[in-house]
Amino acid sequence: MLILLSDAFDPSLPGRLEKFGEVTDDKRRAAEANVVLIRSKTKVTREYIDAAPKLRLVIRGGVGLDNVDQVHAKARGIEVHNTAAASSVAVAELAMAMMLALPNHLVQGHNSMVAGQWLKKELKRTELYHKTLGILGCGRIGRELARRAAAFDMTILGYDIVSIDDPLIAQVADPNDLLRRADYISIHLPLTDATAGMIHAGTLAQMKDGVRIVNTGRGKVVIEKDVVAALESGKIAGYATDVWYSDPPENTPLLGAPNTLLLPHIGASTEENLLRIGDIIVELLEDYTQRN
Ligand code: NAD
C-alpha cells in the first residue's frame, strides 16, 4: 500500500504510518497512491481522482471537505474521511483570541508602538463582558466557542439548521433575529450551497451598528467586497478572518480595509491538534486495513 502525505502533517506521522505500507510525500506519485492524506491545500478534484486509478482512501486531516469532490470519489468507490473531532478546541481558541483582539485593539496597539506612536488616548477598548455573541453554526467548534464565551459572561445566541441542545446557547429560529441582536458574530458554518455568500450587503444591513465579525468557518460564507464596504462605512467595527476564497488569497479587497485582523488559515494548526489528527489517521488506517 502506498500512502501519500500530500500536505503538511506532524513530523511524527510518516514513522507512525510505516506499519501500513510505503509512505511518501512525493506528490508526483499521486497516480500510484492507494491512500492520500490531505489537509486544505491539496484539491482532490474530479481530475485528481481520474489521474489516480489506484486511489481507495482519502483522509482529510481537519474538518472541511469542500476541497474533495465527494460525489465523484463515491462514484469511483473511494472512501473519504475527515478527522472532525480533532480540531474543535484549536479552532475555538483561535476564534476566542480573535474576538478578544478586535475590541482590545491588539493589532493597532502593537503596530502603533512599533511605528513609534503612543496611542494611549486614541485606543479606546470595549469589553466582551455582558455583550451578545451570535454563533452561526453550532456544531463542534461553535459549541466549544460557547463554553469559552460563557466564561466571559457573554449572552450566547446560536443559529443552526439542527437542534443545538446546549444549555449555554439560546437557539434562534430566524438567523435575522441573531444578526439584529448580536454585538459579535462568529461564523462556524461549513461551505455549502446554502451557506455560500450568506453574509452579504443585505444581511450586513440587518446587523447592529458597530458589530464585530469573526470568521474561522469558510471565506466564501461572506461576500468580501460587501464586508469591506461595511468596514469602510463603519457599519461593522471589525472583521477578523482566518479563512479565504483561496489559500493564499488572491486580490482580496480585505488587505486594504480598515479594522481587520487577517490570519493565514491557522485555525487547526496547533501542535496539540496535529498530534490528535495523527492519532485519528492511525485509527482510520487500522480500521481500513482490517476491512480490506
Ligand atoms: P460541525 O459539522 O460540527 O458543525 C457545523 C454546524 O453547521 C452543524 O451543526 C450544521 O448543522 C451547521 N450548518 C450546516 N449548514 C448550515 C446552514 N445552512 N445554516 C445553519 N447551520 C448550518 O463542524 P465543525 O467541526 O464545528 O466545523 C465547522 C466548520 O469550521 C468546518 O466546516 C470548516 O469549514 C471550519 N473549520 C475551519 C478551520 C480553520 O482552520 N479555520 C478548522 C476546522 C474547521
mmCIF file of C-alpha atoms and ligand atoms in Angstrom:
data_model
loop_
_atom_site.group_PDB
_atom_site.id
_atom_site.type_symbol
_atom_site.label_atom_id
_atom_site.label_comp_id
_atom_site.label_asym_id
_atom_site.label_seq_id
_atom_site.Cartn_x
_atom_site.Cartn_y
_atom_site.Cartn_z
ATOM 1 C CA MET A 1 0.000 0.000 0.000
ATOM 2 C CA LEU A 2 1.399 3.407 -0.967
ATOM 3 C CA ILE A 3 0.395 6.247 1.358
ATOM 4 C CA LEU A 4 0.943 9.763 0.025
ATOM 5 C CA LEU A 5 1.177 12.614 2.535
ATOM 6 C CA SER A 6 0.159 15.373 0.180
ATOM 7 C CA ASP A 7 0.000 18.228 2.732
ATOM 8 C CA ALA A 8 1.789 19.175 5.968
ATOM 9 C CA PHE A 9 1.264 16.907 8.987
ATOM 10 C CA ASP A 10 3.045 16.399 12.288
ATOM 11 C CA PRO A 11 6.628 15.220 11.630
ATOM 12 C CA SER A 12 5.954 12.073 13.678
ATOM 13 C CA LEU A 13 3.226 10.886 11.285
ATOM 14 C CA PRO A 14 5.302 9.244 8.499
ATOM 15 C CA GLY A 15 7.024 6.995 11.065
ATOM 16 C CA ARG A 16 3.682 6.066 12.627
ATOM 17 C CA LEU A 17 2.273 5.060 9.216
ATOM 18 C CA GLU A 18 5.139 2.831 8.099
ATOM 19 C CA LYS A 19 3.431 -0.252 9.574
ATOM 20 C CA PHE A 20 0.688 0.172 6.949
ATOM 21 C CA GLY A 21 2.951 0.324 3.880
ATOM 22 C CA GLU A 22 5.245 2.656 1.963
ATOM 23 C CA VAL A 23 4.932 6.308 2.941
ATOM 24 C CA THR A 24 5.897 9.185 0.659
ATOM 25 C CA ASP A 25 5.437 12.916 0.467
ATOM 26 C CA ASP A 26 6.336 12.995 -3.243
ATOM 27 C CA LYS A 27 3.211 14.423 -4.871
ATOM 28 C CA ARG A 28 4.395 13.251 -8.285
ATOM 29 C CA ARG A 29 3.481 9.730 -7.115
ATOM 30 C CA ALA A 30 -0.238 10.535 -6.753
ATOM 31 C CA ALA A 31 -1.051 8.253 -9.704
ATOM 32 C CA GLU A 32 0.368 5.251 -7.776
ATOM 33 C CA ALA A 33 -1.073 6.086 -4.355
ATOM 34 C CA ASN A 34 -3.678 3.880 -2.654
ATOM 35 C CA VAL A 35 -4.172 6.323 0.212
ATOM 36 C CA VAL A 36 -3.851 10.112 0.050
ATOM 37 C CA LEU A 37 -3.662 12.221 3.206
ATOM 38 C CA ILE A 38 -4.549 15.875 2.736
ATOM 39 C CA ARG A 39 -5.289 18.982 4.737
ATOM 40 C CA SER A 40 -6.724 22.041 2.972
ATOM 41 C CA LYS A 41 -4.070 22.679 0.328
ATOM 42 C CA THR A 42 -4.455 19.643 -1.925
ATOM 43 C CA LYS A 43 -7.641 19.736 -4.002
ATOM 44 C CA VAL A 44 -8.974 16.254 -4.666
ATOM 45 C CA THR A 45 -10.960 17.258 -7.725
ATOM 46 C CA ARG A 46 -12.564 15.066 -10.388
ATOM 47 C CA GLU A 47 -9.353 15.453 -12.440
ATOM 48 C CA TYR A 48 -7.161 14.481 -9.458
ATOM 49 C CA ILE A 49 -9.289 11.368 -8.852
ATOM 50 C CA ASP A 50 -9.301 10.379 -12.536
ATOM 51 C CA ALA A 51 -5.500 10.652 -12.601
ATOM 52 C CA ALA A 52 -5.173 8.325 -9.567
ATOM 53 C CA PRO A 53 -6.564 4.933 -10.656
ATOM 54 C CA LYS A 54 -5.257 3.087 -7.556
ATOM 55 C CA LEU A 55 -6.730 5.506 -5.050
ATOM 56 C CA ARG A 56 -9.009 3.824 -2.474
ATOM 57 C CA LEU A 57 -8.948 6.104 0.567
ATOM 58 C CA VAL A 58 -8.698 9.862 1.116
ATOM 59 C CA ILE A 59 -8.264 11.188 4.649
ATOM 60 C CA ARG A 60 -8.606 14.912 5.244
ATOM 61 C CA GLY A 61 -6.722 15.933 8.373
ATOM 62 C CA GLY A 62 -9.210 18.533 9.604
ATOM 63 C CA VAL A 63 -12.899 19.192 9.136
ATOM 64 C CA GLY A 64 -13.985 20.917 5.904
ATOM 65 C CA LEU A 65 -14.337 18.527 2.989
ATOM 66 C CA ASP A 66 -15.027 21.234 0.426
ATOM 67 C CA ASN A 67 -11.635 20.512 -1.194
ATOM 68 C CA VAL A 68 -12.749 16.967 -2.076
ATOM 69 C CA ASP A 69 -15.151 16.059 -4.896
ATOM 70 C CA GLN A 70 -17.039 13.649 -2.675
ATOM 71 C CA VAL A 71 -19.632 12.740 -5.298
ATOM 72 C CA HIS A 72 -17.001 11.649 -7.821
ATOM 73 C CA ALA A 73 -14.994 9.872 -5.111
ATOM 74 C CA LYS A 74 -18.074 7.874 -4.113
ATOM 75 C CA ALA A 75 -18.811 7.009 -7.743
ATOM 76 C CA ARG A 76 -15.236 5.681 -8.021
ATOM 77 C CA GLY A 77 -15.611 3.667 -4.788
ATOM 78 C CA ILE A 78 -13.089 5.814 -2.894
ATOM 79 C CA GLU A 79 -13.676 6.215 0.853
ATOM 80 C CA VAL A 80 -13.392 9.765 2.163
ATOM 81 C CA HIS A 81 -12.918 10.572 5.845
ATOM 82 C CA ASN A 82 -12.062 13.638 7.871
ATOM 83 C CA THR A 83 -10.729 13.908 11.431
ATOM 84 C CA ALA A 84 -13.660 16.067 12.508
ATOM 85 C CA ALA A 85 -13.389 15.694 16.268
ATOM 86 C CA ALA A 86 -9.711 16.674 16.487
ATOM 87 C CA SER A 87 -9.755 20.377 15.627
ATOM 88 C CA SER A 88 -12.596 21.827 17.717
ATOM 89 C CA VAL A 89 -10.539 23.133 20.639
ATOM 90 C CA ALA A 90 -7.811 24.544 18.392
ATOM 91 C CA VAL A 91 -10.263 26.494 16.223
ATOM 92 C CA ALA A 92 -12.441 27.630 19.141
ATOM 93 C CA GLU A 93 -9.374 29.000 20.970
ATOM 94 C CA LEU A 94 -8.373 30.936 17.860
ATOM 95 C CA ALA A 95 -11.897 32.325 17.384
ATOM 96 C CA MET A 96 -11.882 33.436 21.034
ATOM 97 C CA ALA A 97 -8.443 35.012 20.610
ATOM 98 C CA MET A 98 -9.648 36.891 17.522
ATOM 99 C CA MET A 99 -12.801 38.027 19.323
ATOM 100 C CA LEU A 100 -10.644 39.383 22.156
ATOM 101 C CA ALA A 101 -8.134 41.010 19.812
ATOM 102 C CA LEU A 102 -10.697 43.182 17.991
ATOM 103 C CA PRO A 103 -12.165 45.311 20.837
ATOM 104 C CA ASN A 104 -8.810 45.399 22.629
ATOM 105 C CA HIS A 105 -7.068 46.805 19.513
ATOM 106 C CA LEU A 106 -4.208 44.360 19.928
ATOM 107 C CA VAL A 107 -3.112 44.696 16.302
ATOM 108 C CA GLN A 108 -3.338 48.512 16.159
ATOM 109 C CA GLY A 109 -1.740 48.872 19.591
ATOM 110 C CA HIS A 110 1.224 46.720 18.656
ATOM 111 C CA ASN A 111 1.675 48.237 15.187
ATOM 112 C CA SER A 112 1.489 51.782 16.569
ATOM 113 C CA MET A 113 4.157 51.040 19.195
ATOM 114 C CA VAL A 114 6.464 49.547 16.550
ATOM 115 C CA ALA A 115 5.829 52.685 14.446
ATOM 116 C CA GLY A 116 6.962 54.862 17.371
ATOM 117 C CA GLN A 117 3.476 56.157 18.280
ATOM 118 C CA TRP A 118 1.838 56.386 21.722
ATOM 119 C CA LEU A 119 -1.923 55.975 21.171
ATOM 120 C CA LYS A 120 -2.911 55.743 24.863
ATOM 121 C CA LYS A 121 -5.785 58.203 24.428
ATOM 122 C CA GLU A 122 -6.863 57.097 20.942
ATOM 123 C CA LEU A 123 -7.221 53.345 21.519
ATOM 124 C CA LYS A 124 -10.481 53.042 23.432
ATOM 125 C CA ARG A 125 -11.240 49.447 24.366
ATOM 126 C CA THR A 126 -14.588 47.780 24.988
ATOM 127 C CA GLU A 127 -15.286 44.599 26.951
ATOM 128 C CA LEU A 128 -16.820 41.278 25.965
ATOM 129 C CA TYR A 129 -18.495 41.171 29.399
ATOM 130 C CA HIS A 130 -22.309 41.142 29.052
ATOM 131 C CA LYS A 131 -22.163 41.532 25.265
ATOM 132 C CA THR A 132 -24.165 39.250 22.997
ATOM 133 C CA LEU A 133 -22.375 36.689 20.849
ATOM 134 C CA GLY A 134 -24.216 35.179 17.887
ATOM 135 C CA ILE A 135 -22.785 31.867 16.713
ATOM 136 C CA LEU A 136 -23.626 30.839 13.147
ATOM 137 C CA GLY A 137 -23.264 27.060 13.002
ATOM 138 C CA CYS A 138 -23.341 25.469 16.448
ATOM 139 C CA GLY A 139 -21.584 22.178 15.761
ATOM 140 C CA ARG A 140 -18.421 21.010 17.462
ATOM 141 C CA ILE A 141 -16.447 24.252 17.115
ATOM 142 C CA GLY A 142 -19.362 26.622 17.698
ATOM 143 C CA ARG A 143 -20.198 24.837 20.965
ATOM 144 C CA GLU A 144 -16.557 24.900 22.120
ATOM 145 C CA LEU A 145 -16.543 28.648 21.486
ATOM 146 C CA ALA A 146 -19.759 28.999 23.524
ATOM 147 C CA ARG A 147 -18.019 27.454 26.567
ATOM 148 C CA ARG A 148 -15.219 29.996 26.310
ATOM 149 C CA ALA A 149 -17.560 32.937 25.707
ATOM 150 C CA ALA A 150 -19.676 31.888 28.693
ATOM 151 C CA ALA A 151 -16.578 32.286 30.876
ATOM 152 C CA PHE A 152 -16.515 35.917 29.752
ATOM 153 C CA ASP A 153 -20.176 36.345 30.833
ATOM 154 C CA MET A 154 -21.425 36.823 27.302
ATOM 155 C CA THR A 155 -25.031 36.135 26.293
ATOM 156 C CA ILE A 156 -24.908 33.469 23.597
ATOM 157 C CA LEU A 157 -27.338 33.079 20.703
ATOM 158 C CA GLY A 158 -26.985 30.292 18.178
ATOM 159 C CA TYR A 159 -28.370 29.586 14.732
ATOM 160 C CA ASP A 160 -28.225 26.145 13.169
ATOM 161 C CA ILE A 161 -30.366 24.017 10.875
ATOM 162 C CA VAL A 162 -30.447 21.268 13.506
ATOM 163 C CA SER A 163 -31.423 21.418 17.165
ATOM 164 C CA ILE A 164 -28.472 22.814 19.137
ATOM 165 C CA ASP A 165 -29.375 21.290 22.511
ATOM 166 C CA ASP A 166 -26.707 23.122 24.522
ATOM 167 C CA PRO A 167 -27.608 24.818 27.806
ATOM 168 C CA LEU A 168 -25.152 27.651 27.112
ATOM 169 C CA ILE A 169 -26.713 28.605 23.765
ATOM 170 C CA ALA A 170 -30.152 30.166 23.187
ATOM 171 C CA GLN A 171 -31.174 28.863 19.768
ATOM 172 C CA VAL A 172 -32.905 31.292 17.413
ATOM 173 C CA ALA A 173 -35.124 30.010 14.623
ATOM 174 C CA ASP A 174 -34.601 33.003 12.354
ATOM 175 C CA PRO A 175 -30.985 33.921 11.532
ATOM 176 C CA ASN A 176 -32.014 37.570 11.148
ATOM 177 C CA ASP A 177 -33.006 37.564 14.820
ATOM 178 C CA LEU A 178 -29.397 36.675 15.697
ATOM 179 C CA LEU A 179 -27.963 39.213 13.248
ATOM 180 C CA ARG A 180 -30.094 42.006 14.735
ATOM 181 C CA ARG A 181 -29.183 41.252 18.377
ATOM 182 C CA ALA A 182 -25.510 40.245 18.303
ATOM 183 C CA ASP A 183 -22.581 42.507 19.233
ATOM 184 C CA TYR A 184 -20.239 39.776 17.996
ATOM 185 C CA ILE A 185 -20.917 37.226 15.278
ATOM 186 C CA SER A 186 -18.707 34.168 14.947
ATOM 187 C CA ILE A 187 -19.009 32.029 11.831
ATOM 188 C CA HIS A 188 -18.615 28.261 12.220
ATOM 189 C CA LEU A 189 -20.503 27.093 9.155
ATOM 190 C CA PRO A 190 -19.267 24.643 6.547
ATOM 191 C CA LEU A 191 -19.171 25.856 2.946
ATOM 192 C CA THR A 192 -22.296 24.553 1.206
ATOM 193 C CA ASP A 193 -24.667 25.882 -1.446
ATOM 194 C CA ALA A 194 -26.818 27.227 1.401
ATOM 195 C CA THR A 195 -24.021 28.976 3.302
ATOM 196 C CA ALA A 196 -22.021 30.402 0.373
ATOM 197 C CA GLY A 197 -22.437 34.170 0.353
ATOM 198 C CA MET A 198 -24.681 34.127 3.444
ATOM 199 C CA ILE A 199 -23.072 37.332 4.752
ATOM 200 C CA HIS A 200 -23.741 39.943 2.066
ATOM 201 C CA ALA A 201 -24.847 43.582 1.881
ATOM 202 C CA GLY A 202 -28.433 42.635 2.807
ATOM 203 C CA THR A 203 -27.558 40.557 5.871
ATOM 204 C CA LEU A 204 -24.892 43.067 6.944
ATOM 205 C CA ALA A 205 -27.569 45.784 6.866
ATOM 206 C CA GLN A 206 -29.645 43.763 9.375
ATOM 207 C CA MET A 207 -26.804 43.762 11.921
ATOM 208 C CA LYS A 208 -26.284 46.136 14.824
ATOM 209 C CA ASP A 209 -24.157 49.163 14.065
ATOM 210 C CA GLY A 210 -20.638 48.502 15.313
ATOM 211 C CA VAL A 211 -20.929 44.697 15.247
ATOM 212 C CA ARG A 212 -17.674 42.712 15.068
ATOM 213 C CA ILE A 213 -17.468 39.564 12.966
ATOM 214 C CA VAL A 214 -15.054 36.661 13.388
ATOM 215 C CA ASN A 215 -14.764 34.069 10.631
ATOM 216 C CA THR A 216 -12.959 30.792 11.211
ATOM 217 C CA GLY A 217 -15.547 28.856 9.168
ATOM 218 C CA ARG A 218 -15.034 29.366 5.459
ATOM 219 C CA GLY A 219 -14.080 32.502 3.497
ATOM 220 C CA LYS A 220 -16.784 32.084 0.877
ATOM 221 C CA VAL A 221 -19.544 32.303 3.507
ATOM 222 C CA VAL A 222 -19.006 36.080 3.260
ATOM 223 C CA ILE A 223 -19.035 38.371 0.240
ATOM 224 C CA GLU A 224 -15.700 40.049 0.891
ATOM 225 C CA LYS A 225 -16.414 43.248 -1.037
ATOM 226 C CA ASP A 226 -19.636 43.772 0.952
ATOM 227 C CA VAL A 227 -17.743 43.252 4.234
ATOM 228 C CA VAL A 228 -15.132 45.777 3.094
ATOM 229 C CA ALA A 229 -17.859 48.335 2.248
ATOM 230 C CA ALA A 230 -19.389 47.797 5.715
ATOM 231 C CA LEU A 231 -15.967 48.239 7.369
ATOM 232 C CA GLU A 232 -15.328 51.423 5.403
ATOM 233 C CA SER A 233 -18.728 52.896 6.297
ATOM 234 C CA GLY A 234 -18.257 51.948 9.966
ATOM 235 C CA LYS A 235 -21.382 49.738 9.914
ATOM 236 C CA ILE A 236 -19.193 46.930 11.232
ATOM 237 C CA ALA A 237 -16.417 47.795 13.671
ATOM 238 C CA GLY A 238 -14.155 44.872 12.889
ATOM 239 C CA TYR A 239 -13.714 41.748 10.779
ATOM 240 C CA ALA A 240 -11.272 39.060 11.831
ATOM 241 C CA THR A 241 -10.784 36.165 9.455
ATOM 242 C CA ASP A 242 -8.679 33.038 9.226
ATOM 243 C CA VAL A 243 -10.353 31.793 6.032
ATOM 244 C CA TRP A 244 -10.256 32.932 2.416
ATOM 245 C CA TYR A 245 -11.622 32.430 -1.090
ATOM 246 C CA SER A 246 -8.356 30.633 -1.838
ATOM 247 C CA ASP A 247 -5.270 29.734 0.211
ATOM 248 C CA PRO A 248 -3.449 32.087 -0.048
ATOM 249 C CA PRO A 249 -5.975 34.757 -1.127
ATOM 250 C CA GLU A 250 -5.578 36.444 -4.474
ATOM 251 C CA ASN A 251 -6.587 40.075 -4.921
ATOM 252 C CA THR A 252 -8.713 40.168 -1.791
ATOM 253 C CA PRO A 253 -10.100 43.652 -1.062
ATOM 254 C CA LEU A 254 -9.722 42.860 2.660
ATOM 255 C CA LEU A 255 -5.989 43.619 2.530
ATOM 256 C CA GLY A 256 -6.724 47.334 2.162
ATOM 257 C CA ALA A 257 -9.697 47.524 4.532
ATOM 258 C CA PRO A 258 -9.751 49.176 7.976
ATOM 259 C CA ASN A 259 -10.231 47.335 11.299
ATOM 260 C CA THR A 260 -9.338 43.866 10.148
ATOM 261 C CA LEU A 261 -7.359 41.040 11.681
ATOM 262 C CA LEU A 262 -6.160 38.724 8.928
ATOM 263 C CA LEU A 263 -4.643 35.284 9.539
ATOM 264 C CA PRO A 264 -3.252 32.650 7.146
ATOM 265 C CA HIS A 265 -5.694 29.765 7.863
ATOM 266 C CA ILE A 266 -4.031 28.601 11.084
ATOM 267 C CA GLY A 267 -7.186 27.570 12.976
ATOM 268 C CA ALA A 268 -6.305 23.883 13.112
ATOM 269 C CA SER A 269 -2.547 24.350 13.282
ATOM 270 C CA THR A 270 -1.773 23.845 16.942
ATOM 271 C CA GLU A 271 0.949 21.372 17.901
ATOM 272 C CA GLU A 272 -1.591 19.501 20.016
ATOM 273 C CA ASN A 273 -4.127 19.290 17.193
ATOM 274 C CA LEU A 274 -1.631 17.997 14.650
ATOM 275 C CA LEU A 275 -0.883 15.160 17.092
ATOM 276 C CA ARG A 276 -4.626 14.492 17.593
ATOM 277 C CA ILE A 277 -5.119 14.470 13.808
ATOM 278 C CA GLY A 278 -2.277 11.921 13.551
ATOM 279 C CA ASP A 279 -3.930 9.709 16.192
ATOM 280 C CA ILE A 280 -7.221 9.673 14.271
ATOM 281 C CA ILE A 281 -5.467 8.977 10.939
ATOM 282 C CA VAL A 282 -3.753 5.946 12.504
ATOM 283 C CA GLU A 283 -7.133 4.728 13.837
ATOM 284 C CA LEU A 284 -8.774 5.204 10.427
ATOM 285 C CA LEU A 285 -5.989 3.293 8.688
ATOM 286 C CA GLU A 286 -6.167 0.473 11.260
ATOM 287 C CA ASP A 287 -9.897 0.222 10.614
ATOM 288 C CA TYR A 288 -9.418 0.383 6.832
ATOM 289 C CA THR A 289 -6.734 -2.301 6.722
ATOM 290 C CA GLN A 290 -8.823 -4.622 8.924
ATOM 291 C CA ARG A 291 -11.730 -4.329 6.487
ATOM 292 C CA ASN A 292 -9.677 -4.685 3.284
HETATM 293 P P1 NAD B 1 -19.742 20.647 12.537
HETATM 294 O O1 NAD B 1 -20.239 19.833 11.382
HETATM 295 O O2 NAD B 1 -19.631 20.009 13.875
HETATM 296 O O3 NAD B 1 -20.649 21.969 12.707
HETATM 297 C C1 NAD B 1 -21.167 22.699 11.621
HETATM 298 C C2 NAD B 1 -22.569 23.113 12.003
HETATM 299 O O4 NAD B 1 -23.085 23.955 10.949
HETATM 300 C C3 NAD B 1 -23.538 21.928 12.125
HETATM 301 O O5 NAD B 1 -24.164 21.947 13.397
HETATM 302 C C4 NAD B 1 -24.517 22.122 10.986
HETATM 303 O O6 NAD B 1 -25.837 21.674 11.285
HETATM 304 C C5 NAD B 1 -24.466 23.626 10.792
HETATM 305 N N1 NAD B 1 -24.930 24.047 9.476
HETATM 306 C C6 NAD B 1 -24.673 23.491 8.265
HETATM 307 N N2 NAD B 1 -25.322 24.168 7.284
HETATM 308 C C7 NAD B 1 -25.989 25.177 7.900
HETATM 309 C C8 NAD B 1 -26.845 26.225 7.417
HETATM 310 N N3 NAD B 1 -27.117 26.346 6.117
HETATM 311 N N4 NAD B 1 -27.349 27.077 8.333
HETATM 312 C C9 NAD B 1 -27.079 26.938 9.659
HETATM 313 N N5 NAD B 1 -26.284 25.966 10.170
HETATM 314 C C10 NAD B 1 -25.751 25.095 9.285
HETATM 315 O O7 NAD B 1 -18.340 21.234 12.071
HETATM 316 P P2 NAD B 1 -17.231 21.911 12.988
HETATM 317 O O8 NAD B 1 -16.238 20.903 13.380
HETATM 318 O O9 NAD B 1 -17.891 22.733 14.032
HETATM 319 O O10 NAD B 1 -16.546 22.857 11.884
HETATM 320 C C11 NAD B 1 -17.279 23.923 11.294
HETATM 321 C C12 NAD B 1 -16.526 24.475 10.120
HETATM 322 O O11 NAD B 1 -15.343 25.129 10.588
HETATM 323 C C13 NAD B 1 -15.991 23.430 9.123
HETATM 324 O O12 NAD B 1 -16.959 23.011 8.210
HETATM 325 C C14 NAD B 1 -14.864 24.170 8.468
HETATM 326 O O13 NAD B 1 -15.369 24.865 7.328
HETATM 327 C C15 NAD B 1 -14.414 25.171 9.509
HETATM 328 N N6 NAD B 1 -13.078 24.868 10.042
HETATM 329 C C16 NAD B 1 -12.118 25.806 9.920
HETATM 330 C C17 NAD B 1 -10.848 25.563 10.416
HETATM 331 C C18 NAD B 1 -9.764 26.596 10.329
HETATM 332 O O14 NAD B 1 -8.601 26.242 10.258
HETATM 333 N N7 NAD B 1 -10.101 27.873 10.357
HETATM 334 C C19 NAD B 1 -10.555 24.329 11.016
HETATM 335 C C20 NAD B 1 -11.566 23.395 11.143
HETATM 336 C C21 NAD B 1 -12.829 23.674 10.658
#
